[in-house]
Coordinates of C-alpha atoms and ligand atoms in Angstrom, one line a residue:
M1 CA -30.6 -16.0 77.2
E2 CA -27.2 -17.7 77.3
R3 CA -25.2 -17.3 80.5
L4 CA -23.1 -14.2 80.3
K5 CA -19.4 -14.2 81.1
H6 CA -18.7 -10.5 80.2
V7 CA -21.0 -7.5 80.4
I8 CA -20.1 -5.2 77.5
S9 CA -23.3 -4.0 75.9
A10 CA -26.9 -3.6 77.0
R11 CA -27.9 -5.5 73.9
Q12 CA -26.7 -8.7 75.6
F13 CA -29.7 -8.5 78.0
D14 CA -32.3 -9.5 75.5
D15 CA -34.5 -11.5 77.8
P16 CA -37.1 -9.7 80.1
E17 CA -37.3 -12.8 82.3
F18 CA -33.6 -12.5 83.0
L19 CA -34.0 -8.9 83.9
L20 CA -36.9 -9.7 86.2
G21 CA -34.7 -12.2 88.0
L22 CA -31.9 -9.7 88.3
F23 CA -34.3 -7.0 89.6
E24 CA -35.6 -9.5 92.2
S25 CA -32.1 -10.2 93.3
A26 CA -31.4 -6.4 93.6
N27 CA -34.6 -6.0 95.6
A28 CA -33.4 -8.8 98.0
M29 CA -30.1 -6.9 98.4
D30 CA -32.0 -3.7 99.1
R31 CA -34.4 -5.3 101.6
D32 CA -32.2 -7.4 103.7
D33 CA -28.8 -6.4 105.0
K34 CA -28.5 -9.6 107.0
F35 CA -28.8 -11.6 103.9
R36 CA -25.5 -10.2 102.7
A37 CA -23.8 -10.3 106.1
L38 CA -24.7 -13.9 106.7
T39 CA -23.9 -15.4 103.4
D40 CA -21.0 -13.2 102.1
P41 CA -21.4 -15.0 98.7
L42 CA -18.2 -13.4 97.3
R43 CA -15.9 -13.9 100.3
G44 CA -12.3 -14.3 99.0
R45 CA -13.1 -13.0 95.5
I46 CA -11.6 -9.7 94.2
L47 CA -12.9 -7.1 91.8
A48 CA -10.5 -4.8 90.1
T49 CA -11.9 -1.4 89.1
L50 CA -9.7 0.1 86.4
F51 CA -10.9 3.6 85.7
Y52 CA -9.2 5.7 82.9
E53 CA -12.0 8.4 83.2
P54 CA -13.4 10.1 86.3
S55 CA -16.3 8.6 88.2
T56 CA -18.1 8.9 91.5
R57 CA -21.2 6.7 91.3
T58 CA -20.0 3.8 89.1
R59 CA -16.7 3.1 90.8
F60 CA -17.8 3.7 94.4
S61 CA -21.0 1.6 93.9
F62 CA -19.1 -1.3 92.3
E63 CA -16.6 -1.2 95.2
A64 CA -19.3 -0.9 97.8
A65 CA -21.3 -3.7 96.1
M66 CA -18.3 -6.0 96.1
Q67 CA -17.5 -5.3 99.8
K68 CA -21.1 -5.7 100.9
L69 CA -21.0 -9.2 99.2
G70 CA -17.9 -10.1 101.3
G71 CA -15.4 -9.6 98.5
G72 CA -12.4 -7.3 98.1
V73 CA -11.4 -4.6 95.7
L74 CA -8.3 -3.5 93.8
T75 CA -8.8 0.0 92.7
A76 CA -7.3 2.6 90.4
E77 CA -9.3 5.8 90.0
N78 CA -6.9 7.4 87.6
M79 CA -5.3 4.6 85.5
R80 CA -4.4 7.1 82.8
E81 CA -1.8 8.7 85.1
S82 CA -1.2 6.3 88.0
S83 CA -0.7 3.0 86.2
S84 CA 1.9 1.7 83.8
A85 CA -0.2 3.1 81.0
T86 CA 2.0 6.1 81.4
K87 CA 5.0 3.9 80.3
G88 CA 3.1 2.7 77.3
E89 CA 1.6 -0.5 78.6
T90 CA -1.4 -1.6 76.4
I91 CA -4.9 -2.3 77.6
A92 CA -4.4 -5.9 76.5
D93 CA -1.3 -6.4 78.6
T94 CA -2.8 -4.6 81.6
V95 CA -5.8 -6.9 81.5
R96 CA -3.6 -10.0 81.1
I97 CA -1.8 -8.9 84.3
V98 CA -4.7 -7.7 86.4
S99 CA -6.7 -10.8 85.6
G100 CA -4.0 -12.8 87.4
Y101 CA -4.8 -10.8 90.6
A102 CA -8.6 -10.3 90.3
D103 CA -11.7 -12.5 89.7
A104 CA -13.4 -9.8 87.6
I105 CA -12.5 -6.4 86.1
A106 CA -14.8 -3.4 85.8
I107 CA -13.2 -1.0 83.3
R108 CA -14.1 2.5 82.3
H109 CA -12.2 3.9 79.4
F110 CA -12.3 7.0 77.1
E111 CA -12.3 4.9 73.9
Q112 CA -15.3 3.1 72.6
G113 CA -14.7 -0.6 72.3
T114 CA -12.1 -0.9 75.0
A115 CA -14.2 -3.2 77.2
A116 CA -15.0 -5.5 74.2
E117 CA -11.3 -5.6 73.4
A118 CA -10.5 -6.5 77.0
A119 CA -13.2 -9.2 77.0
R120 CA -11.6 -10.9 74.0
I121 CA -8.4 -11.7 75.9
S122 CA -9.5 -11.8 79.5
P123 CA -9.9 -15.1 81.4
V124 CA -12.1 -13.3 84.0
P125 CA -15.3 -11.4 83.5
I126 CA -15.0 -7.9 82.1
I127 CA -17.7 -5.4 83.0
N128 CA -18.0 -2.3 80.8
A129 CA -18.3 0.6 83.3
G130 CA -18.5 3.1 80.4
D131 CA -16.5 3.2 77.1
G132 CA -16.2 6.6 75.6
V133 CA -19.3 7.5 73.7
G134 CA -20.2 3.8 73.4
E135 CA -22.2 2.2 76.2
H136 CA -22.7 2.1 80.0
P137 CA -24.7 -1.1 80.4
T138 CA -24.8 -1.2 84.2
Q139 CA -26.2 2.3 84.3
A140 CA -28.9 1.2 81.9
L141 CA -29.7 -1.8 84.2
T142 CA -29.9 0.6 87.1
D143 CA -32.2 2.9 85.1
V144 CA -34.6 0.2 84.1
Y145 CA -34.7 -1.2 87.6
T146 CA -35.4 2.3 88.9
I147 CA -38.3 2.8 86.4
K148 CA -39.8 -0.6 87.5
K149 CA -39.4 0.3 91.2
E150 CA -40.9 3.8 90.8
L151 CA -43.7 3.2 88.3
G152 CA -44.4 -0.5 88.9
R153 CA -44.3 -1.2 85.1
L154 CA -42.0 -1.2 82.1
S155 CA -44.6 -1.4 79.3
G156 CA -46.8 1.2 77.9
L157 CA -44.5 4.1 78.8
R158 CA -43.7 7.3 77.1
V159 CA -40.0 8.1 77.8
A160 CA -38.6 11.5 76.9
L161 CA -34.8 11.5 76.5
V162 CA -33.4 15.0 76.6
G163 CA -30.0 16.5 76.0
D164 CA -26.8 15.1 74.6
L165 CA -28.1 12.0 72.8
L166 CA -25.0 11.9 70.5
N167 CA -22.4 11.4 73.3
G168 CA -24.6 10.1 76.1
R169 CA -23.5 6.5 76.5
T170 CA -26.2 5.9 79.2
I171 CA -28.9 6.5 76.5
H172 CA -27.1 4.2 74.0
S173 CA -27.5 1.4 76.6
L174 CA -30.9 2.3 77.8
L175 CA -32.7 2.2 74.5
P176 CA -32.2 -1.5 73.7
L177 CA -33.3 -2.4 77.2
L178 CA -36.5 -0.4 77.0
C179 CA -37.2 -1.9 73.5
L180 CA -37.7 -5.2 75.2
Y181 CA -41.0 -4.0 76.6
K182 CA -44.3 -3.5 74.9
D183 CA -45.6 -0.1 73.7
V184 CA -42.7 2.0 74.9
Q185 CA -42.6 5.3 73.0
F186 CA -39.7 7.7 72.9
D187 CA -39.4 11.4 72.5
L188 CA -35.8 12.2 71.5
I189 CA -35.1 15.8 72.4
S190 CA -31.7 17.3 71.5
P191 CA -30.0 20.1 69.6
W192 CA -29.5 18.9 66.0
Q193 CA -25.7 18.7 66.7
L194 CA -26.4 16.2 69.5
R195 CA -28.9 14.1 67.7
L196 CA -29.0 10.3 68.6
P197 CA -26.5 8.6 66.2
L198 CA -27.8 6.9 63.1
K199 CA -26.9 3.4 64.3
H200 CA -29.2 3.8 67.4
R201 CA -32.0 5.3 65.3
E202 CA -31.7 2.4 62.9
Y203 CA -31.9 0.0 65.9
L204 CA -35.1 1.6 67.0
L205 CA -36.5 1.2 63.5
E206 CA -35.4 -2.4 63.4
K207 CA -37.3 -3.0 66.7
H208 CA -40.4 -1.2 65.4
A209 CA -40.1 1.3 68.3
T210 CA -42.2 4.4 68.1
F211 CA -40.2 7.6 68.4
R212 CA -40.4 11.3 67.6
E213 CA -37.4 13.7 67.4
S214 CA -37.4 17.4 68.2
E215 CA -35.1 20.2 69.3
K216 CA -37.8 21.6 71.5
L217 CA -38.7 20.4 75.0
G218 CA -42.2 21.7 74.8
S219 CA -45.5 21.3 76.7
E220 CA -46.6 18.3 74.7
V221 CA -43.5 16.3 75.6
L222 CA -43.6 17.4 79.3
E223 CA -47.3 16.7 79.7
Q224 CA -47.2 13.2 78.1
A225 CA -44.0 11.8 79.6
D226 CA -44.0 9.0 82.2
V227 CA -40.3 9.3 82.4
L228 CA -38.3 12.5 81.7
Y229 CA -34.7 11.4 81.4
I230 CA -32.3 14.4 81.2
T231 CA -28.7 14.0 80.3
R232 CA -25.6 16.2 80.8
V233 CA -24.0 17.8 77.7
Q234 CA -20.7 15.8 77.7
K235 CA -18.2 18.6 77.7
E236 CA -15.3 16.2 77.5
R237 CA -16.4 14.9 74.1
F238 CA -16.4 18.3 72.3
A239 CA -13.6 19.3 69.9
S240 CA -13.8 23.0 71.0
A241 CA -15.0 25.1 73.9
E242 CA -17.1 27.2 71.4
E243 CA -19.0 24.2 70.2
Y244 CA -19.7 23.1 73.8
E245 CA -20.7 26.7 74.9
S246 CA -23.2 26.9 72.0
V247 CA -25.3 23.9 73.3
K248 CA -24.4 23.5 77.0
D249 CA -27.5 25.1 78.3
A250 CA -29.9 24.0 75.6
Y251 CA -32.3 22.5 78.2
I252 CA -32.6 23.6 81.9
L253 CA -35.4 21.9 83.8
D254 CA -36.7 24.3 86.4
A255 CA -39.5 23.9 89.0
A256 CA -42.2 25.3 86.7
M257 CA -41.4 22.9 84.0
A258 CA -41.2 20.0 86.4
N259 CA -44.6 20.8 87.7
R260 CA -46.0 20.4 84.1
L261 CA -45.3 16.7 84.3
K262 CA -48.0 14.3 85.2
P263 CA -48.1 13.9 89.0
E264 CA -46.9 10.3 88.8
A265 CA -44.2 10.9 86.2
I266 CA -40.5 10.6 87.3
I267 CA -37.5 12.7 86.4
M268 CA -34.3 10.7 85.9
H269 CA -30.6 11.6 85.3
A270 CA -27.6 9.3 85.5
L271 CA -25.6 12.2 87.1
P272 CA -23.4 14.1 87.5
R273 CA -25.6 17.1 86.5
V274 CA -24.3 20.6 85.7
N275 CA -27.0 23.1 84.9
E276 CA -29.6 20.9 83.2
I277 CA -31.7 20.3 86.3
S278 CA -32.1 23.3 88.7
P279 CA -31.5 22.4 92.3
E280 CA -35.0 23.7 93.1
V281 CA -36.3 20.5 91.3
D282 CA -34.7 18.2 93.9
D283 CA -37.5 18.6 96.4
N284 CA -40.1 17.7 93.8
A285 CA -41.5 14.2 94.5
R286 CA -41.0 13.4 90.8
A287 CA -37.2 13.8 91.1
A288 CA -36.0 10.2 91.1
Y289 CA -32.3 10.8 90.3
F290 CA -30.8 10.4 93.8
R291 CA -32.9 7.2 94.3
Q292 CA -31.7 6.1 90.9
A293 CA -28.0 6.5 92.0
K294 CA -28.6 4.5 95.1
N295 CA -30.3 1.7 93.1
G296 CA -27.0 1.4 91.2
L297 CA -25.5 -0.3 94.3
Y298 CA -28.2 -3.0 94.4
I299 CA -28.1 -3.7 90.7
R300 CA -24.3 -4.0 90.8
M301 CA -24.5 -6.3 93.8
A302 CA -27.0 -8.5 91.9
L303 CA -24.8 -8.5 88.8
L304 CA -21.6 -9.3 90.7
K305 CA -23.3 -12.2 92.4
Y306 CA -24.6 -13.5 89.1
L307 CA -21.1 -13.3 87.5
L308 CA -19.0 -14.5 90.4
A309 CA -21.0 -16.5 93.0
Ligands
LIG401 N1 -23.7 7.8 86.2 C1 -22.3 7.7 86.2 O1 -21.8 6.9 85.4 O2 -21.7 8.5 87.1 P1 -20.2 8.5 87.4 O3 -19.5 9.1 86.1 O4 -20.0 9.4 88.6 O5 -19.7 7.1 87.6

């Protein structure tokens, strides 16, 4: 794989060996606090986090990652209202200016393609922290790292992806990464209105991936899954409240359903959740979603070190 300058799409990570190296680096970050404190590999470097959409995990974990590596952060959690975007400044001009102050820019935007647009003009690395209904590649790296850590393997898995597959950018990034591994089979479970977009189904066909689609989260799916990945129905992407209301509670994983999974299976969710996983599931040993969120810190540390050290 050629050395990356920008991180815009999960499809850039097309080499399992590279991912293994990144995961080993993330493990080292996780294992050894002193490693970070002693070396401070990003001392004197600055990450700007430009967020035009709300975030808890992505922004805080990027900022924590940068600071744990000895670097500093310029942050805007509400660029849409608190920056000169309110005066009409374009993304291109904002990136031109901020790249003069920061060594890398993590950007979250409500429009698909914004990170790629920024990368075309930025002299410093751009990291896509979520672009509308497009992609969320650092979440997908976190997810694959979590699966490897929890299950010890990435091949021969049956992965059930459940919920809003139309708008769920984490899913759009996760699929190409999982397609790098042998014999991964997908169950795509969604209401028909929220079906995985055609371009992603075509990608699965192109990669000869095995997948089934269904509206029903039934026994067969639950009992066969190694990974049950639930997604939030993305309220902010709907044209009307009525459309959202009609599908918002399509799937609610409760304790009884969770207990139908294989004992070694894991339940994942990029979070935040609304109703789709009952809080009673949190105590189930299969519930990996809070560990998954923590893993995001180590993956982002590994990625920042790769891009900037
Ligand atoms: N998983 C994720 O992207 O969460 P945030 O929206 O809180 O960053």
